[in-house]
Amino acid sequence: MKTRISLVALAMIAATQAQANDQADSKGFIEDSHANVLLRNAFINRDKKHGTNDQSQWGQGVIANFSSGFTQGTVGVGVDAFGLYALRLDGGKGRNGGAGIDFFKRHNSVDAKEQSSSERDIARGGAAVKFRISNTVLKYGDQMPALPVLQYDDARLLPESYTGTMITSKEIKGLEINAGHFTQEARKSAERRDGGGLKSIDVLGGSYKFTDNFTASLYTAHNEDVMKKHYLGLNYVFPIASDQSLTLDFNGYKSDIDSKYVQAAKLNGDSNTIWSLAATYAYGPHSFTLAHQRSTGSTGYNYGWYQNDGGVGDGGSTIYLANSYWSDFNAEDERSWQLGYGLDFGAFGVPGLTYKFAYVVGDNINTRNVKNPEGFGEGKEREIFNQIRYVVQDGPAKDLSIKLRSSFLRTNTAVRLNGYNDDGNEVRVFVEYPISIF
């Protein structure tokens, strides 16, 4: 109820304190409309160890988006819509042995090897109506929210989406305020609009750019019968020279978990605080990163997946933390360090080609669980991450991108006995081609 009141209050404040006025510059519903299609071919293979089933899925996706302009006048009206289609090319029963990849939702029937088949193809669509006064937009319908406490997952074949109301206000220069109430989640691997089983989630917060170099963000979310989650983000860029800079990036979450969810998910406790601090030194085409991440509380950091499958339901990418790769290094009491390196080959005559490397080591993991409260000893894990990406710069295939990514994840016996993680080698290949229609 309080969040609903906040939505109304925010709209009134934004309307009365308007400074610059985007709505006054509206060219019209048709004139400012845009439509595009993204063709995405995605492949993920996970070579699991210690008797765990391997996972592999390959599919072709089509992601179509339409965004209208706003009608002219004091209150502008517009429509946003999307259409999604995915065709399974590989990843049938023999390679669909567990959650994680989730291109296509597994069927409920599982054989003795914990494997099951999935749909051959899926299709889904959605639309939202939007209203604008000055620089404040109210949108109701199907949306893909991108907030630190509610970040839809677009790291697989098709994206997630949510149904609800969102207000975005940019009345003050440098300040963006967001408030929303969502009651349905569509999982990325199925057709149903409410396939995620979300009850409701309320979000409120904003970001402010204090200077050209310093930005701060503060958000909170109330996920019904699951948890309350709070987020703080601070980013500062210190320019050293024309081709050198030092970026400090802090991200932190505090979760207060509902007792119902603690029991249903068999968690050790009802609270978690996790944060990361990354320092990145950029010199010409090179970047060097040192990051530390730390989790404290009575359980690990919980996010994503779907409530009707025992998950949180707040988006598969709601983890704005430095050490999140294949492993998120987010277990109970876990501490992790990262050494990273990036290279832009544009400086060497190959524009569009980039490379990223990271080595992350985690320790101090509390390996207790509900069945074994004493735990199995200190848990440890480590990951080597490599990614190379190329974007075609011109010609008929302009903007076509190819991304190759690999991770090598290793854990100790305590982690494996706890069930938090396991050893494996992962390969991802994503080919994307964006098409602008108008």
Coordinates of C-alpha atoms in Angstrom, one line a residue, residues 74-262:
T74 CA 0.3 18.1 -22.1
V75 CA -0.1 14.4 -21.6
G76 CA 1.5 12.2 -24.3
V77 CA 0.3 8.7 -24.9
G78 CA 2.2 5.9 -26.5
V79 CA 2.6 2.1 -26.8
D80 CA 5.6 -0.3 -26.5
A81 CA 5.4 -3.9 -27.7
F82 CA 7.7 -6.9 -28.2
G83 CA 7.5 -10.3 -29.9
L84 CA 9.8 -13.2 -29.1
Y85 CA 10.4 -16.5 -30.9
A86 CA 12.9 -19.3 -30.2
L87 CA 13.7 -22.5 -32.1
R88 CA 15.6 -25.3 -30.4
L89 CA 18.4 -26.5 -32.6
D90 CA 20.0 -28.9 -30.0
G91 CA 19.7 -29.6 -26.3
G92 CA 17.1 -32.4 -26.2
K93 CA 16.6 -34.9 -23.4
G94 CA 20.2 -36.2 -23.4
R95 CA 21.7 -32.7 -22.8
N96 CA 18.9 -31.0 -20.8
G97 CA 20.0 -32.3 -17.4
G98 CA 19.4 -29.4 -15.0
A99 CA 18.7 -25.8 -14.4
G100 CA 21.1 -23.0 -15.4
I101 CA 21.1 -22.7 -19.1
D102 CA 17.3 -22.4 -19.4
F103 CA 16.9 -21.7 -23.1
F104 CA 13.8 -23.9 -23.1
K105 CA 11.9 -24.9 -20.0
R106 CA 12.4 -28.6 -19.0
H107 CA 9.3 -30.8 -19.0
N108 CA 8.1 -31.9 -15.6
S109 CA 8.7 -35.6 -16.3
V110 CA 12.3 -36.6 -15.4
D111 CA 14.0 -39.9 -16.0
A112 CA 16.4 -41.9 -13.7
K113 CA 19.3 -39.7 -14.9
E114 CA 17.5 -36.5 -13.9
Q115 CA 17.0 -35.6 -17.5
S116 CA 14.0 -34.4 -19.4
S117 CA 13.0 -33.1 -22.8
S118 CA 11.8 -29.6 -23.6
E119 CA 9.7 -27.7 -26.2
R120 CA 10.9 -27.6 -29.8
D121 CA 10.0 -23.9 -30.1
I122 CA 8.4 -21.1 -28.0
A123 CA 6.8 -17.8 -28.8
R124 CA 5.7 -15.0 -26.6
G125 CA 4.6 -11.3 -26.9
G126 CA 3.8 -8.4 -24.8
A127 CA 2.7 -4.7 -24.9
A128 CA 2.5 -1.7 -22.6
V129 CA 0.7 1.6 -22.7
K130 CA 2.7 4.7 -21.6
F131 CA 1.9 8.2 -20.6
R132 CA 4.3 11.2 -20.4
I133 CA 4.0 14.5 -18.6
S134 CA 7.1 16.7 -19.0
N135 CA 10.0 14.3 -18.3
T136 CA 8.0 11.7 -16.3
V137 CA 6.8 8.5 -17.9
L138 CA 4.2 6.1 -16.5
K139 CA 4.1 2.7 -18.2
Y140 CA 1.6 -0.1 -17.6
G141 CA 1.8 -3.6 -19.1
D142 CA 4.6 -5.9 -20.1
Q143 CA 8.1 -4.5 -19.5
M144 CA 11.7 -5.4 -19.1
P145 CA 12.9 -3.5 -16.0
A146 CA 16.6 -2.8 -15.7
L147 CA 17.1 -1.8 -12.1
P148 CA 19.7 -3.1 -9.5
V149 CA 16.9 -4.8 -7.5
L150 CA 14.8 -5.9 -10.5
Q151 CA 17.0 -6.6 -13.5
Y152 CA 15.5 -8.8 -16.2
D153 CA 17.7 -11.5 -17.6
D154 CA 18.9 -11.1 -21.2
A155 CA 21.9 -13.3 -21.0
R156 CA 20.3 -16.4 -22.6
L157 CA 18.4 -17.0 -25.8
L158 CA 15.3 -14.9 -25.0
P159 CA 14.8 -12.3 -22.3
E160 CA 12.5 -12.3 -19.2
S161 CA 9.7 -9.8 -18.9
Y162 CA 7.4 -8.5 -16.1
T163 CA 3.9 -7.2 -16.0
G164 CA 3.0 -4.2 -13.9
T165 CA 3.4 -0.4 -13.5
M166 CA 6.6 1.6 -13.6
I167 CA 7.1 5.3 -13.2
T168 CA 10.4 6.9 -14.4
S169 CA 11.0 10.5 -13.7
K170 CA 13.9 12.7 -14.9
E171 CA 12.6 16.1 -13.9
I172 CA 15.9 17.3 -12.3
K173 CA 19.1 17.2 -14.4
G174 CA 21.2 14.2 -13.4
L175 CA 18.5 12.6 -11.3
E176 CA 16.5 9.6 -12.3
I177 CA 13.8 8.2 -10.0
N178 CA 12.1 4.9 -10.5
A179 CA 9.1 3.3 -8.8
G180 CA 7.2 0.2 -9.8
H181 CA 4.7 -2.5 -8.8
F182 CA 4.8 -5.8 -10.7
T183 CA 2.5 -8.8 -10.3
Q184 CA 3.7 -11.3 -13.1
E185 CA 7.0 -12.6 -14.4
A186 CA 7.3 -14.4 -17.8
R187 CA 10.2 -16.8 -17.7
K188 CA 12.7 -16.6 -20.6
S189 CA 12.2 -20.2 -21.5
A190 CA 8.5 -20.6 -21.7
E191 CA 5.4 -19.0 -23.3
R192 CA 3.1 -18.2 -20.4
R193 CA 2.9 -14.6 -19.3
D194 CA 3.0 -15.6 -15.7
G195 CA 5.2 -18.6 -16.1
G196 CA 7.5 -17.5 -13.2
G197 CA 4.8 -17.6 -10.5
L198 CA 5.6 -14.2 -9.1
K199 CA 3.3 -12.9 -6.4
S200 CA 4.2 -9.2 -6.4
I201 CA 7.3 -7.0 -6.2
D202 CA 7.5 -3.3 -5.4
V203 CA 10.6 -1.3 -6.3
L204 CA 11.6 2.3 -5.5
G205 CA 14.8 4.2 -5.8
G206 CA 17.0 6.3 -8.1
S207 CA 20.4 7.4 -9.2
Y208 CA 22.0 10.9 -9.2
K209 CA 25.0 12.1 -11.2
F210 CA 26.6 14.5 -8.7
T211 CA 29.4 15.4 -11.2
D212 CA 30.6 14.2 -14.6
N213 CA 32.8 11.7 -12.7
F214 CA 30.6 10.6 -9.7
T215 CA 27.3 8.8 -9.7
A216 CA 25.4 7.2 -6.8
S217 CA 22.4 4.9 -6.8
L218 CA 20.0 3.8 -4.0
Y219 CA 17.2 1.3 -4.5
T220 CA 14.9 -0.9 -2.4
A221 CA 12.5 -3.8 -3.3
H222 CA 9.8 -5.6 -1.4
N223 CA 9.2 -9.1 -2.9
E224 CA 6.0 -10.4 -1.4
D225 CA 6.6 -13.4 1.0
V226 CA 10.2 -13.6 -0.1
M227 CA 12.4 -10.7 1.0
K228 CA 13.2 -7.1 1.3
K229 CA 16.3 -6.1 -0.6
H230 CA 18.2 -2.9 -0.5
Y231 CA 21.0 -1.7 -2.9
L232 CA 23.7 1.0 -2.8
G233 CA 25.9 1.8 -5.8
L234 CA 28.8 4.3 -6.0
N235 CA 30.9 4.9 -9.1
Y236 CA 33.8 7.4 -9.4
V237 CA 36.0 8.0 -12.4
F238 CA 39.3 9.7 -11.7
P239 CA 40.9 11.0 -14.9
I240 CA 44.7 10.8 -14.7
A241 CA 45.7 11.9 -18.2
S242 CA 44.1 12.0 -21.6
D243 CA 44.5 8.3 -22.1
Q244 CA 44.5 7.2 -18.4
S245 CA 41.8 6.9 -15.7
L246 CA 41.1 5.1 -12.5
T247 CA 37.5 3.9 -11.9
L248 CA 36.3 2.9 -8.4
D249 CA 33.0 1.0 -8.4
F250 CA 31.2 -0.1 -5.3
N251 CA 28.0 -2.2 -5.2
G252 CA 26.2 -3.6 -2.2
Y253 CA 23.0 -5.5 -1.3
K254 CA 21.3 -6.1 2.0
S255 CA 18.6 -8.8 2.1
D256 CA 16.1 -9.4 4.9
I257 CA 14.4 -12.7 4.0
D258 CA 10.9 -13.7 4.9
S259 CA 10.6 -16.7 7.3
K260 CA 8.2 -18.4 4.8
Y261 CA 10.9 -18.3 2.1
V262 CA 13.6 -19.4 4.5

